[in-house]
């Protein structure tokens, strides 16, 4: 299965421009599943709730329409982060869209730093969605630091974790090696790059988007450049949870002894 990510530097508040950048980066792609960054269409550094309200949209809003068109054009599924407005509640969300339409939505559960001032924590829980008979799990950025999040998706059968991000601290790309290894899943980390400066606030994003295998191998990792990367993976490898002939990483868990 050909999977990958788009890494780029969105302009804050310039949805049309950001959609056009993505469309350009995707030109002519041959892939089945592509992940875009968190808040890919709006940018990240919101100064107040009014700005966020303005830039947010329903899960099937205009950015969804745009992505669905690309999904049909390239016969490819896309996962992407966006600011979601649902009955005036604002979530840091992601959607999975196939050529047939909306497959699923995930709302970021573990909000980071000032996101807590503007967004409501997600209420969707951790669910697995199917595309082409492959089970996919969704997490957004800071969710990575809670091992329970990805573990829940792995226990539910996820083979590939779709992970849009706007990372500003350096730890996640290396930590994903362990997350992939301990859960025996593929991880597609789609981070943004560049810097956002707004009214004295600066966010510098680390880039380093990557695809990691269930054996913890970095199949591709980039630096700070705007790019699209695609790798060919066998998602069936994520069905084998054996570390060796004695250790099955999921079966051997001792749920009777954790959190007691
Ligand atoms: C983050 O969760 N955007 C760091």
PDB file of C-alpha atoms and ligand atoms in Angstrom:
ATOM      1  CA  UNK A   1       0.000   0.000   0.000  1.00  0.00           C
ATOM      2  CA  UNK A   2       1.418   3.375  -0.982  1.00  0.00           C
ATOM      3  CA  UNK A   3       1.114   5.744   1.972  1.00  0.00           C
ATOM      4  CA  UNK A   4       2.723   9.021   2.886  1.00  0.00           C
ATOM      5  CA  UNK A   5       2.488  12.566   4.153  1.00  0.00           C
ATOM      6  CA  UNK A   6       2.509  16.157   3.029  1.00  0.00           C
ATOM      7  CA  UNK A   7       4.663  18.524   5.089  1.00  0.00           C
ATOM      8  CA  UNK A   8       4.293  22.254   4.496  1.00  0.00           C
ATOM      9  CA  UNK A   9       4.230  25.704   6.093  1.00  0.00           C
ATOM     10  CA  UNK A  10       0.638  27.011   6.115  1.00  0.00           C
ATOM     11  CA  UNK A  11      -0.097  30.757   6.166  1.00  0.00           C
ATOM     12  CA  UNK A  12      -2.202  31.690   9.184  1.00  0.00           C
ATOM     13  CA  UNK A  13      -5.814  32.377   8.244  1.00  0.00           C
ATOM     14  CA  UNK A  14      -5.257  31.957   4.494  1.00  0.00           C
ATOM     15  CA  UNK A  15      -7.359  28.923   3.723  1.00  0.00           C
ATOM     16  CA  UNK A  16      -7.468  29.365  -0.054  1.00  0.00           C
ATOM     17  CA  UNK A  17      -3.705  29.764  -0.233  1.00  0.00           C
ATOM     18  CA  UNK A  18      -3.112  26.696   1.973  1.00  0.00           C
ATOM     19  CA  UNK A  19      -5.467  24.525  -0.060  1.00  0.00           C
ATOM     20  CA  UNK A  20      -3.698  25.636  -3.243  1.00  0.00           C
ATOM     21  CA  UNK A  21      -0.286  24.740  -1.739  1.00  0.00           C
ATOM     22  CA  UNK A  22      -1.532  21.257  -0.896  1.00  0.00           C
ATOM     23  CA  UNK A  23      -3.063  20.838  -4.350  1.00  0.00           C
ATOM     24  CA  UNK A  24       0.301  21.766  -5.917  1.00  0.00           C
ATOM     25  CA  UNK A  25       2.316  19.422  -3.705  1.00  0.00           C
ATOM     26  CA  UNK A  26      -0.069  16.574  -4.558  1.00  0.00           C
ATOM     27  CA  UNK A  27       0.117  17.077  -8.340  1.00  0.00           C
ATOM     28  CA  UNK A  28       0.354  13.732 -10.118  1.00  0.00           C
ATOM     29  CA  UNK A  29       0.679  11.587  -6.966  1.00  0.00           C
ATOM     30  CA  UNK A  30       0.371   7.833  -7.040  1.00  0.00           C
ATOM     31  CA  UNK A  31      -0.719   6.884  -3.513  1.00  0.00           C
ATOM     32  CA  UNK A  32      -3.594   5.283  -1.620  1.00  0.00           C
ATOM     33  CA  UNK A  33      -3.406   7.124   1.698  1.00  0.00           C
ATOM     34  CA  UNK A  34      -1.908  10.538   2.496  1.00  0.00           C
ATOM     35  CA  UNK A  35      -1.821  12.379   5.814  1.00  0.00           C
ATOM     36  CA  UNK A  36      -1.736  16.188   6.048  1.00  0.00           C
ATOM     37  CA  UNK A  37      -0.757  18.208   9.153  1.00  0.00           C
ATOM     38  CA  UNK A  38      -2.934  19.309  12.082  1.00  0.00           C
ATOM     39  CA  UNK A  39      -4.925  22.510  11.288  1.00  0.00           C
ATOM     40  CA  UNK A  40      -3.473  22.342   7.794  1.00  0.00           C
ATOM     41  CA  UNK A  41      -5.936  24.802   6.279  1.00  0.00           C
ATOM     42  CA  UNK A  42      -5.985  27.513   8.982  1.00  0.00           C
ATOM     43  CA  UNK A  43      -2.577  27.639  10.655  1.00  0.00           C
ATOM     44  CA  UNK A  44      -2.042  27.227  14.375  1.00  0.00           C
ATOM     45  CA  UNK A  45      -1.416  30.394  16.389  1.00  0.00           C
ATOM     46  CA  UNK A  46      -4.911  31.613  17.246  1.00  0.00           C
ATOM     47  CA  UNK A  47      -4.957  34.816  19.317  1.00  0.00           C
ATOM     48  CA  UNK A  48      -8.547  34.570  20.499  1.00  0.00           C
ATOM     49  CA  UNK A  49     -11.699  32.515  20.208  1.00  0.00           C
ATOM     50  CA  UNK A  50     -13.283  34.889  17.684  1.00  0.00           C
ATOM     51  CA  UNK A  51     -10.503  34.120  15.196  1.00  0.00           C
ATOM     52  CA  UNK A  52     -10.948  30.422  15.714  1.00  0.00           C
ATOM     53  CA  UNK A  53     -14.721  30.696  15.361  1.00  0.00           C
ATOM     54  CA  UNK A  54     -14.219  32.513  12.064  1.00  0.00           C
ATOM     55  CA  UNK A  55     -11.820  29.949  10.619  1.00  0.00           C
ATOM     56  CA  UNK A  56     -13.496  26.774  11.898  1.00  0.00           C
ATOM     57  CA  UNK A  57     -15.935  24.768   9.813  1.00  0.00           C
ATOM     58  CA  UNK A  58     -18.181  21.698  10.043  1.00  0.00           C
ATOM     59  CA  UNK A  59     -16.637  18.304   9.283  1.00  0.00           C
ATOM     60  CA  UNK A  60     -18.297  18.426   5.861  1.00  0.00           C
ATOM     61  CA  UNK A  61     -17.505  22.081   5.160  1.00  0.00           C
ATOM     62  CA  UNK A  62     -15.610  23.661   2.268  1.00  0.00           C
ATOM     63  CA  UNK A  63     -12.210  22.103   3.121  1.00  0.00           C
ATOM     64  CA  UNK A  64     -13.877  18.688   3.143  1.00  0.00           C
ATOM     65  CA  UNK A  65     -15.342  19.396  -0.312  1.00  0.00           C
ATOM     66  CA  UNK A  66     -11.878  20.345  -1.547  1.00  0.00           C
ATOM     67  CA  UNK A  67     -10.244  17.207  -0.140  1.00  0.00           C
ATOM     68  CA  UNK A  68     -13.025  14.959  -1.445  1.00  0.00           C
ATOM     69  CA  UNK A  69     -12.399  16.304  -4.952  1.00  0.00           C
ATOM     70  CA  UNK A  70      -8.699  15.433  -4.627  1.00  0.00           C
ATOM     71  CA  UNK A  71      -9.562  12.003  -3.170  1.00  0.00           C
ATOM     72  CA  UNK A  72     -11.685  11.275  -6.258  1.00  0.00           C
ATOM     73  CA  UNK A  73      -9.134  12.709  -8.670  1.00  0.00           C
ATOM     74  CA  UNK A  74      -6.267  10.609  -7.285  1.00  0.00           C
ATOM     75  CA  UNK A  75      -8.280   7.620  -5.970  1.00  0.00           C
ATOM     76  CA  UNK A  76      -6.554   8.224  -2.659  1.00  0.00           C
ATOM     77  CA  UNK A  77      -7.751   8.614   0.927  1.00  0.00           C
ATOM     78  CA  UNK A  78      -6.682  11.672   2.927  1.00  0.00           C
ATOM     79  CA  UNK A  79      -6.456  12.332   6.642  1.00  0.00           C
ATOM     80  CA  UNK A  80      -6.100  15.985   7.642  1.00  0.00           C
ATOM     81  CA  UNK A  81      -6.407  18.221  10.661  1.00  0.00           C
ATOM     82  CA  UNK A  82      -8.875  21.124  10.731  1.00  0.00           C
ATOM     83  CA  UNK A  83     -10.644  23.404  13.204  1.00  0.00           C
ATOM     84  CA  UNK A  84     -14.113  21.915  13.606  1.00  0.00           C
ATOM     85  CA  UNK A  85     -17.239  23.831  14.549  1.00  0.00           C
ATOM     86  CA  UNK A  86     -20.098  21.668  15.758  1.00  0.00           C
ATOM     87  CA  UNK A  87     -23.080  23.579  17.199  1.00  0.00           C
ATOM     88  CA  UNK A  88     -20.745  26.411  18.252  1.00  0.00           C
ATOM     89  CA  UNK A  89     -18.380  24.020  20.026  1.00  0.00           C
ATOM     90  CA  UNK A  90     -14.834  24.177  18.620  1.00  0.00           C
ATOM     91  CA  UNK A  91     -12.618  21.113  18.333  1.00  0.00           C
ATOM     92  CA  UNK A  92      -9.092  20.493  17.073  1.00  0.00           C
ATOM     93  CA  UNK A  93     -10.206  17.685  14.761  1.00  0.00           C
ATOM     94  CA  UNK A  94      -9.124  15.467  11.930  1.00  0.00           C
ATOM     95  CA  UNK A  95     -11.100  13.774   9.193  1.00  0.00           C
ATOM     96  CA  UNK A  96     -10.453  10.676   7.130  1.00  0.00           C
ATOM     97  CA  UNK A  97     -11.905  11.054   3.647  1.00  0.00           C
ATOM     98  CA  UNK A  98     -11.939   8.392   0.943  1.00  0.00           C
ATOM     99  CA  UNK A  99     -13.110   8.773  -2.674  1.00  0.00           C
ATOM    100  CA  UNK A 100     -16.503   7.580  -1.350  1.00  0.00           C
ATOM    101  CA  UNK A 101     -16.795  10.360   1.229  1.00  0.00           C
ATOM    102  CA  UNK A 102     -16.279  10.901   4.950  1.00  0.00           C
ATOM    103  CA  UNK A 103     -14.949   7.773   6.683  1.00  0.00           C
ATOM    104  CA  UNK A 104     -14.499   9.179  10.186  1.00  0.00           C
ATOM    105  CA  UNK A 105     -13.726  12.151  12.404  1.00  0.00           C
ATOM    106  CA  UNK A 106     -11.481  12.261  15.469  1.00  0.00           C
ATOM    107  CA  UNK A 107     -11.410  15.194  17.923  1.00  0.00           C
ATOM    108  CA  UNK A 108      -8.105  15.787  19.708  1.00  0.00           C
ATOM    109  CA  UNK A 109      -8.415  14.600  23.273  1.00  0.00           C
ATOM    110  CA  UNK A 110      -5.155  15.821  24.818  1.00  0.00           C
ATOM    111  CA  UNK A 111      -4.996  19.543  24.098  1.00  0.00           C
ATOM    112  CA  UNK A 112      -1.576  21.232  24.224  1.00  0.00           C
ATOM    113  CA  UNK A 113      -0.715  24.538  25.949  1.00  0.00           C
ATOM    114  CA  UNK A 114      -2.952  27.469  24.823  1.00  0.00           C
ATOM    115  CA  UNK A 115      -5.133  25.181  22.735  1.00  0.00           C
ATOM    116  CA  UNK A 116      -6.884  24.723  26.087  1.00  0.00           C
ATOM    117  CA  UNK A 117      -8.014  28.375  25.909  1.00  0.00           C
ATOM    118  CA  UNK A 118      -9.752  27.967  22.572  1.00  0.00           C
ATOM    119  CA  UNK A 119     -10.726  24.367  21.876  1.00  0.00           C
ATOM    120  CA  UNK A 120     -12.973  21.894  23.673  1.00  0.00           C
ATOM    121  CA  UNK A 121     -11.207  18.570  24.429  1.00  0.00           C
ATOM    122  CA  UNK A 122     -12.331  15.844  22.046  1.00  0.00           C
ATOM    123  CA  UNK A 123     -15.287  13.618  22.892  1.00  0.00           C
ATOM    124  CA  UNK A 124     -15.001  11.016  20.131  1.00  0.00           C
ATOM    125  CA  UNK A 125     -12.877   8.449  22.011  1.00  0.00           C
ATOM    126  CA  UNK A 126     -10.373   6.257  20.197  1.00  0.00           C
ATOM    127  CA  UNK A 127     -11.925   4.345  17.326  1.00  0.00           C
ATOM    128  CA  UNK A 128     -10.669   2.352  14.389  1.00  0.00           C
ATOM    129  CA  UNK A 129     -11.908   2.959  10.841  1.00  0.00           C
ATOM    130  CA  UNK A 130     -11.600   0.705   7.799  1.00  0.00           C
ATOM    131  CA  UNK A 131     -10.357   1.672   4.390  1.00  0.00           C
ATOM    132  CA  UNK A 132      -9.545  -0.967   1.733  1.00  0.00           C
ATOM    133  CA  UNK A 133      -9.857  -3.617   4.488  1.00  0.00           C
ATOM    134  CA  UNK A 134      -7.053  -1.959   6.482  1.00  0.00           C
ATOM    135  CA  UNK A 135      -7.771  -0.754  10.001  1.00  0.00           C
ATOM    136  CA  UNK A 136      -6.750   2.843  10.647  1.00  0.00           C
ATOM    137  CA  UNK A 137      -6.475   4.762  13.916  1.00  0.00           C
ATOM    138  CA  UNK A 138      -6.327   8.531  14.344  1.00  0.00           C
ATOM    139  CA  UNK A 139      -4.412  10.676  16.852  1.00  0.00           C
ATOM    140  CA  UNK A 140      -3.510  14.361  16.759  1.00  0.00           C
ATOM    141  CA  UNK A 141      -0.161  15.805  17.819  1.00  0.00           C
ATOM    142  CA  UNK A 142       0.130  15.934  21.655  1.00  0.00           C
ATOM    143  CA  UNK A 143      -1.970  12.755  21.970  1.00  0.00           C
ATOM    144  CA  UNK A 144       1.364  11.020  21.308  1.00  0.00           C
ATOM    145  CA  UNK A 145       2.628  11.627  24.844  1.00  0.00           C
ATOM    146  CA  UNK A 146      -0.123   9.473  26.354  1.00  0.00           C
ATOM    147  CA  UNK A 147       0.849   5.863  25.540  1.00  0.00           C
ATOM    148  CA  UNK A 148      -2.689   4.773  26.417  1.00  0.00           C
ATOM    149  CA  UNK A 149      -4.037   6.584  23.357  1.00  0.00           C
ATOM    150  CA  UNK A 150      -2.119   4.612  20.762  1.00  0.00           C
ATOM    151  CA  UNK A 151      -2.345   1.430  22.847  1.00  0.00           C
ATOM    152  CA  UNK A 152      -6.141   1.693  22.799  1.00  0.00           C
ATOM    153  CA  UNK A 153      -6.092   1.958  19.012  1.00  0.00           C
ATOM    154  CA  UNK A 154      -3.664  -0.984  18.721  1.00  0.00           C
ATOM    155  CA  UNK A 155      -5.825  -3.154  21.000  1.00  0.00           C
ATOM    156  CA  UNK A 156      -8.801  -2.250  18.783  1.00  0.00           C
ATOM    157  CA  UNK A 157      -6.858  -3.546  15.792  1.00  0.00           C
ATOM    158  CA  UNK A 158      -5.400  -0.424  14.187  1.00  0.00           C
ATOM    159  CA  UNK A 159      -2.647  -1.289  11.694  1.00  0.00           C
ATOM    160  CA  UNK A 160      -1.731   2.249  10.690  1.00  0.00           C
ATOM    161  CA  UNK A 161      -1.851   5.292  12.965  1.00  0.00           C
ATOM    162  CA  UNK A 162      -2.600   8.544  11.132  1.00  0.00           C
ATOM    163  CA  UNK A 163      -0.976  11.350  13.093  1.00  0.00           C
ATOM    164  CA  UNK A 164      -1.321  14.967  11.907  1.00  0.00           C
ATOM    165  CA  UNK A 165       0.733  17.335  14.055  1.00  0.00           C
ATOM    166  CA  UNK A 166       1.963  20.878  14.679  1.00  0.00           C
ATOM    167  CA  UNK A 167       4.926  19.881  16.845  1.00  0.00           C
ATOM    168  CA  UNK A 168       6.906  22.586  18.630  1.00  0.00           C
ATOM    169  CA  UNK A 169       8.981  20.372  20.962  1.00  0.00           C
ATOM    170  CA  UNK A 170      11.617  17.922  19.672  1.00  0.00           C
ATOM    171  CA  UNK A 171      10.562  14.634  21.275  1.00  0.00           C
ATOM    172  CA  UNK A 172       7.784  13.121  19.188  1.00  0.00           C
ATOM    173  CA  UNK A 173       9.568  11.857  16.039  1.00  0.00           C
ATOM    174  CA  UNK A 174      11.971   9.699  18.069  1.00  0.00           C
ATOM    175  CA  UNK A 175       9.264   8.675  20.555  1.00  0.00           C
ATOM    176  CA  UNK A 176       7.241   7.301  17.633  1.00  0.00           C
ATOM    177  CA  UNK A 177       9.906   4.634  17.147  1.00  0.00           C
ATOM    178  CA  UNK A 178       8.988   3.213  20.554  1.00  0.00           C
ATOM    179  CA  UNK A 179       5.239   3.702  20.052  1.00  0.00           C
ATOM    180  CA  UNK A 180       5.435   1.787  16.762  1.00  0.00           C
ATOM    181  CA  UNK A 181       7.568  -0.962  18.267  1.00  0.00           C
ATOM    182  CA  UNK A 182       5.521  -1.481  21.445  1.00  0.00           C
ATOM    183  CA  UNK A 183       2.234  -1.590  19.510  1.00  0.00           C
ATOM    184  CA  UNK A 184       3.542  -3.170  16.300  1.00  0.00           C
ATOM    185  CA  UNK A 185       1.810  -0.569  14.141  1.00  0.00           C
ATOM    186  CA  UNK A 186       2.791   1.685  11.276  1.00  0.00           C
ATOM    187  CA  UNK A 187       2.747   5.390  12.132  1.00  0.00           C
ATOM    188  CA  UNK A 188       2.418   8.226   9.634  1.00  0.00           C
ATOM    189  CA  UNK A 189       3.430  11.451  11.364  1.00  0.00           C
ATOM    190  CA  UNK A 190       2.522  14.478   9.214  1.00  0.00           C
ATOM    191  CA  UNK A 191       3.923  17.547  10.926  1.00  0.00           C
ATOM    192  CA  UNK A 192       4.021  21.100   9.621  1.00  0.00           C
ATOM    193  CA  UNK A 193       7.214  23.082   9.176  1.00  0.00           C
ATOM    194  CA  UNK A 194       8.110  26.782   9.356  1.00  0.00           C
ATOM    195  CA  UNK A 195       7.404  29.463  11.907  1.00  0.00           C
ATOM    196  CA  UNK A 196       4.321  31.486  12.853  1.00  0.00           C
ATOM    197  CA  UNK A 197       4.732  34.937  14.414  1.00  0.00           C
ATOM    198  CA  UNK A 198       1.569  36.703  15.518  1.00  0.00           C
ATOM    199  CA  UNK A 199       1.286  39.649  17.935  1.00  0.00           C
ATOM    200  CA  UNK A 200       4.415  38.735  19.859  1.00  0.00           C
ATOM    201  CA  UNK A 201       3.678  34.997  19.903  1.00  0.00           C
ATOM    202  CA  UNK A 202       6.096  32.766  18.026  1.00  0.00           C
ATOM    203  CA  UNK A 203       5.655  29.088  17.246  1.00  0.00           C
ATOM    204  CA  UNK A 204       8.523  27.306  15.529  1.00  0.00           C
ATOM    205  CA  UNK A 205       7.491  23.943  14.138  1.00  0.00           C
ATOM    206  CA  UNK A 206       9.998  21.113  13.924  1.00  0.00           C
ATOM    207  CA  UNK A 207       9.134  19.391  10.638  1.00  0.00           C
ATOM    208  CA  UNK A 208      10.555  15.834  10.742  1.00  0.00           C
ATOM    209  CA  UNK A 209       7.454  14.155   9.376  1.00  0.00           C
ATOM    210  CA  UNK A 210       8.022  10.445   9.035  1.00  0.00           C
ATOM    211  CA  UNK A 211       6.666   6.957   8.429  1.00  0.00           C
ATOM    212  CA  UNK A 212       7.715   4.352  11.001  1.00  0.00           C
ATOM    213  CA  UNK A 213       7.260   0.576  10.661  1.00  0.00           C
ATOM    214  CA  UNK A 214       5.989  -1.906  13.307  1.00  0.00           C
ATOM    215  CA  UNK A 215       9.651  -2.889  13.797  1.00  0.00           C
ATOM    216  CA  UNK A 216      10.486   0.697  14.715  1.00  0.00           C
ATOM    217  CA  UNK A 217      12.313   1.408  11.469  1.00  0.00           C
ATOM    218  CA  UNK A 218      12.112   4.934  10.116  1.00  0.00           C
ATOM    219  CA  UNK A 219      11.003   4.259   6.540  1.00  0.00           C
ATOM    220  CA  UNK A 220      11.238   7.941   5.670  1.00  0.00           C
ATOM    221  CA  UNK A 221      11.887  11.085   7.728  1.00  0.00           C
ATOM    222  CA  UNK A 222      12.359  14.586   6.364  1.00  0.00           C
ATOM    223  CA  UNK A 223      13.842  17.784   7.820  1.00  0.00           C
ATOM    224  CA  UNK A 224      12.162  21.205   7.453  1.00  0.00           C
ATOM    225  CA  UNK A 225      11.289  21.262   3.762  1.00  0.00           C
ATOM    226  CA  UNK A 226       7.869  21.505   2.143  1.00  0.00           C
ATOM    227  CA  UNK A 227       7.421  18.137   0.479  1.00  0.00           C
ATOM    228  CA  UNK A 228       5.366  15.044  -0.131  1.00  0.00           C
ATOM    229  CA  UNK A 229       6.823  11.609   0.623  1.00  0.00           C
ATOM    230  CA  UNK A 230       5.304   8.252  -0.261  1.00  0.00           C
ATOM    231  CA  UNK A 231       6.489   4.786   0.792  1.00  0.00           C
ATOM    232  CA  UNK A 232       5.219   1.324  -0.043  1.00  0.00           C
ATOM    233  CA  UNK A 233       4.220  -0.660   3.066  1.00  0.00           C
ATOM    234  CA  UNK A 234       2.572  -3.990   3.806  1.00  0.00           C
ATOM    235  CA  UNK A 235      -0.094  -3.217   6.457  1.00  0.00           C
ATOM    236  CA  UNK A 236      -0.446  -6.968   7.174  1.00  0.00           C
ATOM    237  CA  UNK A 237       2.888  -6.760   9.049  1.00  0.00           C
ATOM    238  CA  UNK A 238       1.027  -4.849  11.764  1.00  0.00           C
ATOM    239  CA  UNK A 239      -1.214  -7.864  12.441  1.00  0.00           C
ATOM    240  CA  UNK A 240       1.727  -9.821  13.897  1.00  0.00           C
ATOM    241  CA  UNK A 241       2.195  -8.747  17.513  1.00  0.00           C
ATOM    242  CA  UNK A 242       4.861 -11.339  18.314  1.00  0.00           C
ATOM    243  CA  UNK A 243       8.162  -9.962  19.654  1.00  0.00           C
ATOM    244  CA  UNK A 244       9.579 -13.496  19.573  1.00  0.00           C
ATOM    245  CA  UNK A 245       8.130 -16.997  19.799  1.00  0.00           C
ATOM    246  CA  UNK A 246       7.386 -16.524  23.533  1.00  0.00           C
ATOM    247  CA  UNK A 247       6.182 -12.906  23.641  1.00  0.00           C
ATOM    248  CA  UNK A 248       3.014 -11.571  22.053  1.00  0.00           C
ATOM    249  CA  UNK A 249       3.001  -7.876  22.891  1.00  0.00           C
ATOM    250  CA  UNK A 250      -0.757  -7.526  23.212  1.00  0.00           C
ATOM    251  CA  UNK A 251      -1.672 -10.958  24.586  1.00  0.00           C
ATOM    252  CA  UNK A 252       1.004 -10.760  27.333  1.00  0.00           C
ATOM    253  CA  UNK A 253      -0.303  -7.514  28.804  1.00  0.00           C
ATOM    254  CA  UNK A 254      -1.331  -7.818  32.493  1.00  0.00           C
ATOM    255  CA  UNK A 255      -4.502  -5.792  32.606  1.00  0.00           C
ATOM    256  CA  UNK A 256      -5.260  -7.395  35.981  1.00  0.00           C
ATOM    257  CA  UNK A 257      -2.259  -5.561  37.476  1.00  0.00           C
ATOM    258  CA  UNK A 258      -2.192  -2.155  35.724  1.00  0.00           C
ATOM    259  CA  UNK A 259      -3.717   0.961  37.348  1.00  0.00           C
ATOM    260  CA  UNK A 260      -4.701  -0.983  40.486  1.00  0.00           C
TER     261      UNK A 260
HETATM  262  C1  LIG B   1       0.505  20.104  19.630  1.00  0.00           C
HETATM  263  O1  LIG B   1      -0.220  19.281  20.179  1.00  0.00           O
HETATM  264  N1  LIG B   1       0.068  20.810  18.589  1.00  0.00           N
HETATM  265  C2  LIG B   1       1.900  20.315  20.068  1.00  0.00           C
END
